[in-house]
């Protein structure tokens, strides 16, 4: 960064030390006025006017209205009492006018301009037009000249005030934008944590449920059918590896120092594979697709996949032995409907386990996330049903692959 010039350093320092700068200016002007007054044999009244005109300038920016009012009152009394102009008046009065125009409210600043024009005109007549042989024209010229001078000082002060307020407005706007950016970042982080928590629940619940089911089956079959036990162990191994891969991919977004790992986001096309895995885990499940399958965007596709995954996991956990499950995917022109039903005891089990659970709540949230809806509850005559409708939005680059799901 290039070094600042002395003027820039002074400007930056003076903006942060306003009272000190104003006090120094008022003190120097007071010292000058008193020195001239004493040197010229002035009276105590003259010294009092010097103090009255100069001391209030120490608050010309921090208390512009009060300081300006005091200087104006002293100046008009000075105009009426003193036959000669005080040596500090040409400096103190314009300084007060400038400060009022720059830092006082608009109405006060306009009133200060009117008083300054009147006072300037009177001062021009009394102190600059008072000489032998003067004419009416000379008096008008003197009054006009001084009046225009104070009006010019006021105009420069007003421009300075507009600039100051513009900078303050920009500073406040930048502050608000920064606050908004921080809030948006916090909101995005909260949404991302919610998404990760939901994905973690789906991965862990599904994988552990499948592993527990296979472990129980393998334990019972170990003595009577060793080959079935070996198959169960293989399924446990595959499920565990798959869950570990998904967990690493999901948690990699939380690490900044390691290389991120990514896997393909599952979607509607992977539902058939999911059903096959659940069937290998011991669940008797069928999968039916009706309508014209087509590609959809990644978000809704992932939600449909997770809804099916969570529903089948609940069937595996709660429906009981020999329960039958059916997954139906129905394509319509503007929606895709997924329905998972079973004939087991899942309704009672889910009602018992609902407090504090994330599964059914996650299904409803996923559907609402994309403008859809989900209905979950017991079926008449037994069993449980999950039905979700999600609006379909075609992706920008249509997929060339068809949905592998088919009636089984």
Coordinates of C-alpha atoms in Angstrom, one line a residue:
X1 CA 0.0 0.0 0.0
X2 CA 1.5 3.4 -1.0
X3 CA 2.3 5.8 1.8
X4 CA -0.1 8.7 2.3
X5 CA 0.9 12.3 1.7
X6 CA 1.1 14.7 4.7
X7 CA -2.2 16.2 3.6
X8 CA -4.0 12.8 3.6
X9 CA -2.5 12.0 7.0
X10 CA -3.7 15.3 8.4
X11 CA -7.2 14.9 6.9
X12 CA -7.6 11.4 8.4
X13 CA -6.3 12.6 11.8
X14 CA -8.5 15.7 11.9
X15 CA -11.6 13.7 11.1
X16 CA -11.0 11.6 14.2
X17 CA -10.1 14.5 16.4
X18 CA -12.7 17.1 15.7
X19 CA -13.1 18.7 19.2
X20 CA -9.3 19.1 19.5
X21 CA -9.0 20.8 16.0
X22 CA -11.8 23.2 16.7
X23 CA -10.5 24.0 20.1
X24 CA -7.1 24.8 18.7
X25 CA -8.6 27.0 16.0
X26 CA -10.7 28.9 18.6
X27 CA -7.8 29.3 20.9
X28 CA -5.4 30.7 18.2
X29 CA -8.1 33.1 17.0
X30 CA -8.8 34.2 20.5
X31 CA -5.1 34.8 21.3
X32 CA -4.7 36.8 18.0
X33 CA -7.7 39.0 18.8
X34 CA -6.7 39.7 22.4
X35 CA -3.1 40.5 21.3
X36 CA -4.3 43.0 18.7
X37 CA -6.9 44.5 21.1
X38 CA -4.3 45.0 23.9
X39 CA -1.7 46.3 21.5
X40 CA -4.0 48.9 20.1
X41 CA -5.1 50.1 23.5
X42 CA -8.6 48.5 23.3
X43 CA -10.9 48.4 26.3
X44 CA -12.3 45.5 28.3
X45 CA -15.5 45.7 26.1
X46 CA -13.4 45.0 23.0
X47 CA -11.7 42.0 24.7
X48 CA -15.2 40.7 25.7
X49 CA -16.4 40.8 22.1
X50 CA -13.2 39.0 21.0
X51 CA -14.0 36.2 23.5
X52 CA -17.7 36.2 22.6
X53 CA -16.9 35.8 18.9
X54 CA -14.1 33.3 19.2
X55 CA -14.7 30.9 22.2
X56 CA -18.0 29.4 20.8
X57 CA -16.1 28.3 17.7
X58 CA -14.6 25.5 19.8
X59 CA -18.0 23.8 19.4
X60 CA -18.7 24.8 15.9
X61 CA -19.0 21.2 14.6
X62 CA -20.1 19.3 17.7
X63 CA -22.7 21.9 18.7
X64 CA -23.2 24.0 15.5
X65 CA -26.6 25.5 16.4
X66 CA -25.6 26.7 19.9
X67 CA -22.2 28.0 18.8
X68 CA -23.7 29.7 15.8
X69 CA -26.5 31.3 17.8
X70 CA -24.0 32.7 20.3
X71 CA -21.7 34.1 17.6
X72 CA -24.7 35.6 15.8
X73 CA -26.0 37.3 18.9
X74 CA -22.5 38.7 19.8
X75 CA -22.0 39.9 16.2
X76 CA -25.3 41.8 16.1
X77 CA -24.5 43.5 19.4
X78 CA -21.0 44.2 18.1
X79 CA -22.6 45.8 15.0
X80 CA -24.8 48.0 17.2
X81 CA -22.2 49.0 19.8
X82 CA -18.7 49.2 18.3
X83 CA -17.8 51.9 15.8
X84 CA -15.0 49.8 14.4
X85 CA -14.9 46.2 13.5
X86 CA -13.2 43.8 15.9
X87 CA -10.0 42.3 14.4
X88 CA -11.4 38.7 14.8
X89 CA -14.9 39.5 13.2
X90 CA -13.8 38.9 9.6
X91 CA -12.6 35.4 10.7
X92 CA -15.0 34.3 13.4
X93 CA -18.3 35.3 11.7
X94 CA -17.6 33.5 8.3
X95 CA -16.4 30.4 10.3
X96 CA -19.6 30.3 12.2
X97 CA -21.7 30.8 9.0
X98 CA -19.7 28.0 7.3
X99 CA -20.3 25.6 10.3
X100 CA -24.0 26.3 10.4
X101 CA -24.4 25.7 6.7
X102 CA -22.4 22.5 6.8
X103 CA -23.4 20.8 10.1
X104 CA -26.7 22.3 11.2
X105 CA -30.1 21.0 10.2
X106 CA -31.5 22.3 6.9
X107 CA -34.0 24.7 8.4
X108 CA -31.4 26.2 10.8
X109 CA -29.0 26.5 7.9
X110 CA -31.5 28.4 5.8
X111 CA -32.3 30.7 8.7
X112 CA -28.6 31.3 9.2
X113 CA -28.2 32.4 5.5
X114 CA -31.0 35.0 6.0
X115 CA -29.4 36.4 9.1
X116 CA -26.0 36.4 7.5
X117 CA -27.2 38.3 4.5
X118 CA -28.8 40.9 6.7
X119 CA -25.8 41.2 9.0
X120 CA -23.4 41.3 6.1
X121 CA -25.3 44.1 4.4
X122 CA -25.5 46.1 7.7
X123 CA -21.7 45.5 8.3
X124 CA -20.9 46.6 4.8
X125 CA -22.8 49.9 5.3
X126 CA -21.4 50.5 8.8
X127 CA -17.8 49.5 8.5
X128 CA -17.0 49.6 4.8
X129 CA -19.3 52.3 3.5
X130 CA -18.7 54.8 6.3
X131 CA -16.3 57.4 4.8
X132 CA -16.4 61.0 3.8
X133 CA -18.1 61.8 0.5
X134 CA -19.8 58.4 0.2
X135 CA -23.0 58.2 -1.9
X136 CA -26.0 56.0 -1.8
X137 CA -24.6 53.9 -4.6
X138 CA -21.4 53.4 -2.6
X139 CA -23.4 52.1 0.4
X140 CA -25.4 49.7 -1.8
X141 CA -22.2 48.4 -3.4
X142 CA -20.6 47.8 0.1
X143 CA -23.7 46.1 1.4
X144 CA -24.0 43.9 -1.7
X145 CA -20.3 43.0 -1.7
X146 CA -20.3 41.8 2.0
X147 CA -23.7 40.1 1.6
X148 CA -22.5 38.2 -1.4
X149 CA -19.3 37.3 0.4
X150 CA -21.2 35.7 3.4
X151 CA -23.6 34.0 0.9
X152 CA -20.6 32.5 -0.8
X153 CA -19.2 31.2 2.5
X154 CA -22.6 29.7 3.3
X155 CA -22.7 28.0 -0.1
X156 CA -19.3 26.4 0.4
X157 CA -20.4 25.3 3.8
X158 CA -23.6 23.8 2.4
X159 CA -21.7 21.8 -0.2
X160 CA -19.4 20.6 2.5
X161 CA -22.4 19.5 4.5
X162 CA -23.9 17.6 1.6
X163 CA -20.6 15.8 1.0
X164 CA -20.4 14.9 4.7
X165 CA -23.9 13.5 4.7
X166 CA -23.3 11.6 1.5
X167 CA -20.2 10.0 3.0
X168 CA -22.1 9.1 6.1
X169 CA -25.0 7.6 4.1
X170 CA -22.5 5.5 2.1
X171 CA -20.8 4.4 5.2
X172 CA -24.1 3.4 6.8
X173 CA -25.1 1.6 3.6
X174 CA -21.9 -0.3 3.5
X175 CA -22.3 -1.2 7.2
X176 CA -25.9 -2.5 6.5
X177 CA -24.7 -4.4 3.5
X178 CA -22.0 -6.0 5.6
X179 CA -24.5 -6.9 8.3
X180 CA -26.8 -8.4 5.6
X181 CA -23.9 -10.4 4.1
X182 CA -23.0 -11.8 7.5
X183 CA -26.7 -12.7 8.2
X184 CA -27.0 -14.4 4.8
X185 CA -23.8 -16.3 5.5
X186 CA -25.2 -17.4 8.8
X187 CA -28.5 -18.4 7.3
X188 CA -26.7 -20.4 4.5
X189 CA -24.6 -22.1 7.1
X190 CA -27.7 -23.0 9.2
X191 CA -29.5 -24.4 6.1
X192 CA -26.4 -26.4 5.1
X193 CA -26.1 -27.8 8.6
X194 CA -29.8 -28.8 8.5
X195 CA -29.2 -30.4 5.1
X196 CA -26.2 -32.3 6.4
X197 CA -28.1 -33.5 9.5
X198 CA -31.0 -34.7 7.3
X199 CA -28.6 -36.6 4.9
X200 CA -26.7 -38.0 7.9
X201 CA -29.9 -39.4 9.3
X202 CA -30.9 -41.0 6.0
X203 CA -27.5 -42.6 5.5
X204 CA -27.0 -43.8 9.0
X205 CA -30.6 -45.0 9.6
X206 CA -30.8 -46.9 6.4
X207 CA -27.4 -48.5 6.6
X208 CA -27.6 -49.5 10.2
X209 CA -31.1 -50.9 9.8
X210 CA -29.9 -53.0 6.9
X211 CA -26.8 -54.1 8.7
X212 CA -28.8 -55.1 11.9
X213 CA -31.3 -57.1 9.8
X214 CA -28.6 -59.0 8.0
X215 CA -26.7 -59.6 11.2
X216 CA -29.7 -61.0 12.9
X217 CA -30.5 -63.2 9.9
X218 CA -26.9 -64.4 9.6
X219 CA -26.8 -65.3 13.3
X220 CA -29.9 -67.5 13.0
X221 CA -28.7 -69.1 9.8
X222 CA -25.1 -69.7 10.9
X223 CA -25.7 -73.2 12.3
X224 CA -28.2 -74.5 9.8
X225 CA -27.2 -72.7 6.6
X226 CA -23.6 -71.5 6.6
X227 CA -23.9 -70.2 3.0
X228 CA -26.8 -67.9 4.0
X229 CA -24.6 -66.6 6.8
X230 CA -21.8 -65.9 4.4
X231 CA -24.2 -64.0 2.1
X232 CA -25.5 -62.0 5.1
X233 CA -21.9 -61.0 6.0
X234 CA -21.2 -60.0 2.4
X235 CA -24.3 -57.8 2.4
X236 CA -23.2 -56.2 5.7
X237 CA -19.8 -55.5 4.3
X238 CA -21.2 -53.9 1.1
X239 CA -23.7 -51.8 3.0
X240 CA -21.0 -50.6 5.5
X241 CA -18.6 -49.7 2.7
X242 CA -21.4 -47.8 0.8
X243 CA -22.4 -46.0 4.0
X244 CA -18.8 -45.1 4.7
X245 CA -18.3 -43.7 1.2
X246 CA -21.5 -41.6 1.5
X247 CA -20.4 -40.3 4.9
X248 CA -17.0 -39.3 3.7
X249 CA -18.6 -37.5 0.7
X250 CA -21.1 -35.7 2.9
X251 CA -18.6 -34.7 5.7
X252 CA -15.9 -33.5 3.2
X253 CA -17.9 -30.2 2.8
X254 CA -17.1 -29.4 6.4
X255 CA -13.3 -29.7 6.0
X256 CA -11.3 -26.9 4.6
X257 CA -7.8 -28.4 4.9
X258 CA -8.4 -31.7 3.1
X259 CA -9.2 -32.6 -0.5
X260 CA -13.0 -33.0 -0.8
X261 CA -14.5 -36.3 -1.9
X262 CA -17.5 -36.3 -4.1
X263 CA -19.9 -39.1 -5.2
X264 CA -22.8 -39.1 -7.6
X265 CA -25.9 -37.7 -6.0
X266 CA -28.6 -40.4 -6.0
X267 CA -31.8 -39.6 -7.8
X268 CA -34.9 -41.2 -9.3
X269 CA -32.9 -43.5 -11.5
X270 CA -31.2 -45.1 -8.5
X271 CA -34.5 -46.1 -6.8
X272 CA -34.4 -49.5 -8.6
X273 CA -30.9 -50.2 -7.2
X274 CA -32.1 -49.1 -3.7
X275 CA -35.0 -51.5 -3.9
X276 CA -32.7 -54.4 -4.9
X277 CA -30.4 -53.6 -2.0
X278 CA -33.4 -53.6 0.4
X279 CA -34.6 -56.9 -1.1
X280 CA -31.1 -58.3 -0.5
X281 CA -31.4 -57.2 3.1
X282 CA -34.4 -59.4 3.6
X283 CA -37.3 -57.1 2.8
X284 CA -40.0 -58.4 0.5
X285 CA -40.6 -55.4 -1.7
X286 CA -41.9 -54.7 -5.2
X287 CA -41.2 -51.6 -7.4
X288 CA -43.6 -50.3 -10.0
X289 CA -43.2 -47.3 -12.4
X290 CA -46.2 -45.9 -14.2
X291 CA -46.4 -43.1 -16.6
X292 CA -43.6 -41.7 -18.8
X293 CA -40.3 -41.6 -16.9
X294 CA -38.2 -38.5 -17.6
X295 CA -35.3 -36.7 -16.1
X296 CA -35.8 -34.1 -13.3
X297 CA -33.4 -31.8 -11.6
X298 CA -31.0 -33.0 -8.9
X299 CA -32.8 -31.5 -5.9
X300 CA -36.3 -33.1 -6.4
X301 CA -34.7 -36.3 -7.6
X302 CA -32.6 -36.6 -4.4
X303 CA -35.7 -35.9 -2.3
X304 CA -37.7 -38.7 -4.0
X305 CA -34.8 -41.1 -3.5
X306 CA -34.5 -40.2 0.2
X307 CA -38.2 -40.5 0.7
X308 CA -38.2 -44.0 -0.7
X309 CA -35.1 -44.8 1.3
X310 CA -36.5 -43.6 4.6
X311 CA -39.8 -45.3 4.0
X312 CA -38.3 -48.7 3.3
X313 CA -36.0 -48.3 6.3
X314 CA -39.0 -47.7 8.5
X315 CA -40.6 -50.8 7.0
X316 CA -37.5 -52.9 7.7
X317 CA -37.4 -51.6 11.3
X318 CA -41.0 -51.5 12.3
X319 CA -43.2 -53.6 10.0
X320 CA -42.1 -56.9 11.6
X321 CA -41.2 -60.2 10.0
X322 CA -42.7 -61.3 6.6
X323 CA -44.0 -57.8 5.9
X324 CA -44.7 -57.0 2.3
X325 CA -43.8 -53.6 0.9
X326 CA -44.6 -51.9 -2.4
X327 CA -43.0 -48.9 -4.0
X328 CA -44.9 -47.1 -6.7
X329 CA -43.5 -44.2 -8.8
X330 CA -46.2 -42.4 -10.8
X331 CA -45.2 -39.8 -13.5
X332 CA -47.7 -37.1 -14.4
X333 CA -47.2 -34.1 -16.7
X334 CA -46.3 -31.7 -13.8
X335 CA -45.7 -33.9 -10.8
X336 CA -44.0 -37.2 -9.7
X337 CA -45.8 -39.2 -7.0
X338 CA -44.0 -41.8 -4.9
X339 CA -46.0 -44.1 -2.7
X340 CA -44.6 -46.7 -0.3
X341 CA -47.0 -49.0 1.5
X342 CA -46.7 -52.1 3.7
X343 CA -49.0 -54.6 5.4
X344 CA -47.1 -55.0 8.6
X345 CA -47.4 -53.5 12.1
X346 CA -45.4 -50.4 11.1
X347 CA -48.3 -48.0 12.1
X348 CA -48.2 -48.9 15.8
X349 CA -44.4 -49.1 15.9
X350 CA -44.0 -45.7 14.3
X351 CA -46.5 -44.1 16.6
X352 CA -44.6 -45.4 19.6
X353 CA -41.2 -44.2 18.2
X354 CA -42.4 -40.9 16.8
X355 CA -41.3 -38.5 19.7
X356 CA -37.9 -37.1 18.9
X357 CA -37.7 -39.0 15.6
X358 CA -36.5 -37.5 12.4
X359 CA -37.7 -39.9 9.7
X360 CA -41.3 -38.8 9.0
X361 CA -40.5 -35.2 9.7
X362 CA -37.7 -35.4 7.2
X363 CA -40.0 -36.9 4.6
X364 CA -42.5 -34.0 5.0
X365 CA -39.7 -31.4 4.9
X366 CA -38.2 -32.8 1.8
X367 CA -41.6 -32.7 0.0
X368 CA -42.3 -29.1 1.1
X369 CA -38.8 -28.0 0.1
X370 CA -39.7 -28.3 -3.5
X371 CA -43.3 -27.1 -3.3
X372 CA -44.9 -30.5 -2.8
X373 CA -46.6 -32.3 0.0
X374 CA -46.3 -35.6 1.8
X375 CA -49.0 -37.7 3.6
X376 CA -48.0 -40.3 6.1
X377 CA -50.1 -42.5 8.3
X378 CA -51.6 -46.0 9.0
X379 CA -53.6 -47.8 6.3
X380 CA -57.1 -49.0 6.8
X381 CA -56.9 -52.6 7.8
X382 CA -53.3 -52.5 8.9
X383 CA -49.9 -51.4 7.6
X384 CA -48.5 -48.0 6.9
X385 CA -48.5 -45.7 3.9
X386 CA -46.2 -42.8 2.8
X387 CA -47.3 -40.8 -0.2
X388 CA -45.4 -37.7 -1.5
X389 CA -46.2 -35.5 -4.5
X390 CA -43.4 -33.3 -5.8
X391 CA -43.6 -30.9 -8.8
X392 CA -41.4 -31.9 -11.8
X393 CA -39.0 -29.4 -13.3
X394 CA -37.0 -30.7 -16.3
X395 CA -33.2 -30.2 -16.1
X396 CA -31.5 -27.9 -18.6
X397 CA -29.6 -30.8 -20.1
X398 CA -32.1 -33.6 -20.5
X399 CA -30.7 -37.0 -19.5
X400 CA -30.2 -39.5 -22.2
X401 CA -30.8 -42.5 -19.9
X402 CA -34.2 -43.9 -19.0
X403 CA -35.3 -44.7 -15.5
X404 CA -34.1 -48.3 -14.9
X405 CA -37.0 -48.9 -12.5
X406 CA -39.6 -51.3 -13.9
X407 CA -42.4 -53.5 -12.5
X408 CA -41.0 -56.4 -10.6

